[in-house]
C-alpha cells in the first residue's frame, strides 16, 4: 500500500497540483505529522499509526488560506475535515483528499462505524464492515447502574484537557471548559458531571468517532462509549451522520423556517 | 450593593395563597438586601412612590418587585426606578402571581416557593449591570404593502397625518378583494361605490406614492430606518401617455380569449387590459404571458394596440425598474386568498360546472362582471340553489380549523341577492353554526330568513350528478335525518387563507405566523396591530380572516401606530441585545444559522462575526449556541442566570 501511495503523492507534488502533502513521516522510528513538499522526502512517508491530521490541516490553512494542499486521510480524518468545513474552519476547495482505508485491526481498535473515506487511492476497504462492540453491556444497565458507572469513571479525570486537545472538532480559542462559571478552577476531579457533559453537548452532531479523545485520556475513561451513544442518538433521532457531505445540515443547529 | 425588595399583595391575588409577612421576614437581612417591604398594590401610585422614596433616601442601587408577570408591569417599574435616578436595567421582577399564588393550593408550600423566587431574583439583581439605550434617528415615511381596502385605509390615514407613504400593490390596480365584490353585508352598500372614492383619493394624495404592478423584492434595516427595494414590472404602456380610453383592448387580437383573473376566470379579457372599469390607476397593461408580440415576437403584420393608440402609449421595449426607498415604518396588508375547494373533492368543484365559489358568484352579481350582473350560470338562470357554508373553514381534516368569519354573512347576502333577482328560486343554506356577530349582522340574518330562504343545520356530505342534474346530500342535524336536494347551482361558502405573498414578505421581514399561517400579532388582545418586529404593523386579513369593517378599523389602528413612530425625531434602541467578543469568536457561523433576524453578520476580512445591534431582538439563541461562549446576552449573562438558578436548587 505504501509504495503505491508514495508514487501517487509524488505525482501530486511533481505536477504542481498541490504545494504540499500533509501525512505522517517516520523519522528514525518516530512517527509525526509532516508537510511533504519535495518528492525526495517521500520515502519517509508512512501510513501508520494514526494522528488527528485534520486539526493540523486547519492550522496550516489558517496560516495561508490560499495554499493548496493534499492530505493523506483515513475515514475519520475525512469526516473531520467535512465537519470543520461546515463550521467555516477549513476550505475544502483548497484540499486534495488522498483517501486510505483502515485495516481490520485498526477498525477494531477504534470500533469504527465507517473505517474508510469516500474515495480510496490505494488499498482495499473492508467490505460489509460492522463494528463488533455495540455497547450492549452498557445499554443493558439500569439508570442507577449507569450513574454509578459514570461516577466511577469520571472520578478518575485529572482535567488534563487531553480529550479536548486531541479532538479534531474542538477548534475554539476560548473554551467553555476553562470557564470557572462551569468548571471550577483548582478542583480535582472536576465536579461531576459538568466537564464531560459540556463536552458531550458540544460534540452532539459533531463527533466523527475518530477515538482520539479516548486515546489521549491518561486515566482510561471510556469516552468513546459516550460518543458512540451520542452518535447513535443523533442518527436515530434525526437520521443524521456526521462527516458524510458538506451539504448535510447539522440537525442540532437549525431553525424551523416559517 | 443595596437591594430594595418590594412584595406585592395584588389585592388578594397573591396574599390569599402566600403568607406575605413571612416572605418579608425571610428576605429581610439576606445578603445585599437593604430593605424589604410589602404593599397592597405595588403598581399603584403610592406603591411606586414608596420605591422612589427609598431609592432617594437609602441610595438603593438595585430594586426587586415580587408581584405579577413582568410582561405587563416591568416597563412600569423600570420607569419608576428611572424617575428616581436609578438605571432602569437594574430593576428585576419576581413573578409570584402567575408562577406561584395562582397555580398552587397549599399556602405553606406556595409561601416557601415565593421566598425561593424572591431570593433568586435578589441574587440575579445583585449581578445586573446598568445598560444604556442608544438613540436612532427616524426616517419620516412609511411603506404599505398591499393595496386592498386595509392597505388603502392605512395609506390614507398615514398620508393624511402628513407623512410620505409608499403604497405597493402587485396587481395592475389597487382595490384588492373588495373591488371584486358586488354588495357588502349587512348594509348592502355597493362595494364599488364606497371603495372607488377611496381609491381615487389614494391616487390623488400628494403624500402617497402609488406603486402598482410592483412587488417588494428586498427589505433590510430596522425600526425607523428600513431600506426597501421594489420591482416595478413593465406594463408595456407609457403611464404618462395612456389616457385609459380602452381602444387598445377593443382592438387586441386576443380580446375575449384570456381568462380574467379579476373575474375569477369566468369572464374573458384580451392581452392588453384593465382588470375592471374603475381601476386605479386607469392604465392599460399588457400581459406578457399571453401577448402575441411579447410571447412569440409576432402579432399579425403589426400589433393592433400600437396601431390604434393615438397618443402612442404602447411601449414593447419597456423594462422592469428597481426602486430603492427608505422608510421608518411598514404596514403589511397582504390580505387573503379564497380557499381553493379543489381539495374538497366531495363537493365536485372543478368537476361539475354548476358548482362555484362565493367569490365567483360575487363576479356574476357585479354589473361590470361577465354576465353584466344577471344571475345567469352557464347560460341559464338557476332555480334550485344550495349554499354550503364552512368550505375550507372549521375543517381540521384539511388543516384549517379556524372560522372564516365571513362566509355565514356573505352567504346570507348572496342568498338575499339571488332571491331578489330570481324571486321564485328555492334557496337552501346548509350551515354548521350561524355566526352573525357583527353590528347589524343578526338583524340581517333574520331578514334573510323571513325572505323565504331555508336554513338547515348540518353540512353537506356530497354533491353528485345524475342525469345532468346535481344533487346535494346532507344531514339535518337538528332533525337528525339525512336528506337530498336537487340543485342547478351549488355555491361553496369558501373560507379565507393567507395570500401566497405572505411567504416572501414574511421571510423578508422575519415575521412570525400563527398556526393558521396568518401573520402573528405581538399580543392577541393588547397589541393586535403590532408584530414582534418593531416598526412593522399588520392590517386587514393578513393577520387573520376579517370582514371589511374590521379590516378598516385595524388598518386605521396600524396607521396610528405608524404615525406615533414617525412623529418622533429619534427613538431609543433596546440595549438588551447580544454582544460578541470578536477576539474570542472563531467564525464558525453557528449563530448566523440560528438567528431569526439576520443580526449576526460574517466579517470576511476579520473572519469573525459581528452583531447588527439595530436588528437584534435579544432572543438569546446565538448566546446559548455559541461554542466558545463569545456571545453574551446583555441582561441575561450566564453569571446572572446561574446565580438565579443556584438560589432555587
JSON list of C-alpha atoms in Angstrom, two decimals, chain A residues 62 65 86-89 171-176 179 181-182 202 206 252-255 257-258, chain B residues 506-507 510-511 513 583-584 586-590 593-596 602 627-629 638-639 642:
[
{"chain": "A", "resi": 62, "resn": "UNK", "atom": "CA", "xyz": [-5.25, 29.46, 8.78]},
{"chain": "A", "resi": 65, "resn": "UNK", "atom": "CA", "xyz": [-5.73, 30.34, 3.27]},
{"chain": "A", "resi": 86, "resn": "UNK", "atom": "CA", "xyz": [-19.40, 23.07, 7.81]},
{"chain": "A", "resi": 87, "resn": "UNK", "atom": "CA", "xyz": [-18.20, 25.30, 10.63]},
{"chain": "A", "resi": 88, "resn": "UNK", "atom": "CA", "xyz": [-16.13, 27.58, 8.45]},
{"chain": "A", "resi": 89, "resn": "UNK", "atom": "CA", "xyz": [-12.85, 26.29, 9.90]},
{"chain": "A", "resi": 171, "resn": "UNK", "atom": "CA", "xyz": [-11.43, 24.50, 17.37]},
{"chain": "A", "resi": 172, "resn": "UNK", "atom": "CA", "xyz": [-12.41, 27.34, 19.69]},
{"chain": "A", "resi": 173, "resn": "UNK", "atom": "CA", "xyz": [-9.66, 29.57, 21.05]},
{"chain": "A", "resi": 174, "resn": "UNK", "atom": "CA", "xyz": [-11.66, 30.35, 24.19]},
{"chain": "A", "resi": 175, "resn": "UNK", "atom": "CA", "xyz": [-13.06, 27.14, 25.67]},
{"chain": "A", "resi": 176, "resn": "UNK", "atom": "CA", "xyz": [-16.10, 26.85, 27.90]},
{"chain": "A", "resi": 179, "resn": "UNK", "atom": "CA", "xyz": [-14.79, 28.97, 32.18]},
{"chain": "A", "resi": 181, "resn": "UNK", "atom": "CA", "xyz": [-18.53, 29.55, 35.98]},
{"chain": "A", "resi": 182, "resn": "UNK", "atom": "CA", "xyz": [-18.99, 25.97, 34.74]},
{"chain": "A", "resi": 202, "resn": "UNK", "atom": "CA", "xyz": [-20.55, 20.37, 22.15]},
{"chain": "A", "resi": 206, "resn": "UNK", "atom": "CA", "xyz": [-20.16, 16.97, 15.52]},
{"chain": "A", "resi": 252, "resn": "UNK", "atom": "CA", "xyz": [-28.63, 20.31, 16.23]},
{"chain": "A", "resi": 253, "resn": "UNK", "atom": "CA", "xyz": [-28.02, 23.67, 14.65]},
{"chain": "A", "resi": 254, "resn": "UNK", "atom": "CA", "xyz": [-31.04, 24.52, 12.54]},
{"chain": "A", "resi": 255, "resn": "UNK", "atom": "CA", "xyz": [-34.10, 26.66, 12.90]},
{"chain": "A", "resi": 257, "resn": "UNK", "atom": "CA", "xyz": [-38.48, 28.29, 8.75]},
{"chain": "A", "resi": 258, "resn": "UNK", "atom": "CA", "xyz": [-41.95, 29.63, 8.99]},
{"chain": "B", "resi": 506, "resn": "UNK", "atom": "CA", "xyz": [-42.93, 37.26, 5.96]},
{"chain": "B", "resi": 507, "resn": "UNK", "atom": "CA", "xyz": [-39.45, 35.98, 5.27]},
{"chain": "B", "resi": 510, "resn": "UNK", "atom": "CA", "xyz": [-38.83, 37.89, 9.74]},
{"chain": "B", "resi": 511, "resn": "UNK", "atom": "CA", "xyz": [-42.46, 37.91, 10.82]},
{"chain": "B", "resi": 513, "resn": "UNK", "atom": "CA", "xyz": [-47.04, 33.21, 11.67]},
{"chain": "B", "resi": 583, "resn": "UNK", "atom": "CA", "xyz": [-11.31, 38.32, 19.90]},
{"chain": "B", "resi": 584, "resn": "UNK", "atom": "CA", "xyz": [-12.78, 35.01, 21.04]},
{"chain": "B", "resi": 586, "resn": "UNK", "atom": "CA", "xyz": [-13.77, 31.59, 15.75]},
{"chain": "B", "resi": 587, "resn": "UNK", "atom": "CA", "xyz": [-16.16, 32.42, 12.92]},
{"chain": "B", "resi": 588, "resn": "UNK", "atom": "CA", "xyz": [-17.98, 29.06, 12.97]},
{"chain": "B", "resi": 589, "resn": "UNK", "atom": "CA", "xyz": [-21.22, 30.83, 11.92]},
{"chain": "B", "resi": 590, "resn": "UNK", "atom": "CA", "xyz": [-23.39, 28.78, 14.31]},
{"chain": "B", "resi": 593, "resn": "UNK", "atom": "CA", "xyz": [-27.62, 29.81, 11.11]},
{"chain": "B", "resi": 594, "resn": "UNK", "atom": "CA", "xyz": [-29.76, 30.18, 14.23]},
{"chain": "B", "resi": 595, "resn": "UNK", "atom": "CA", "xyz": [-30.63, 33.88, 14.28]},
{"chain": "B", "resi": 596, "resn": "UNK", "atom": "CA", "xyz": [-34.21, 34.53, 13.09]},
{"chain": "B", "resi": 602, "resn": "UNK", "atom": "CA", "xyz": [-19.79, 37.46, 9.00]},
{"chain": "B", "resi": 627, "resn": "UNK", "atom": "CA", "xyz": [-19.50, 27.03, 21.32]},
{"chain": "B", "resi": 628, "resn": "UNK", "atom": "CA", "xyz": [-16.74, 29.33, 22.51]},
{"chain": "B", "resi": 629, "resn": "UNK", "atom": "CA", "xyz": [-19.01, 31.45, 24.70]},
{"chain": "B", "resi": 638, "resn": "UNK", "atom": "CA", "xyz": [-24.54, 33.39, 32.26]},
{"chain": "B", "resi": 639, "resn": "UNK", "atom": "CA", "xyz": [-23.40, 34.65, 35.66]},
{"chain": "B", "resi": 642, "resn": "UNK", "atom": "CA", "xyz": [-26.58, 30.85, 37.16]}
]
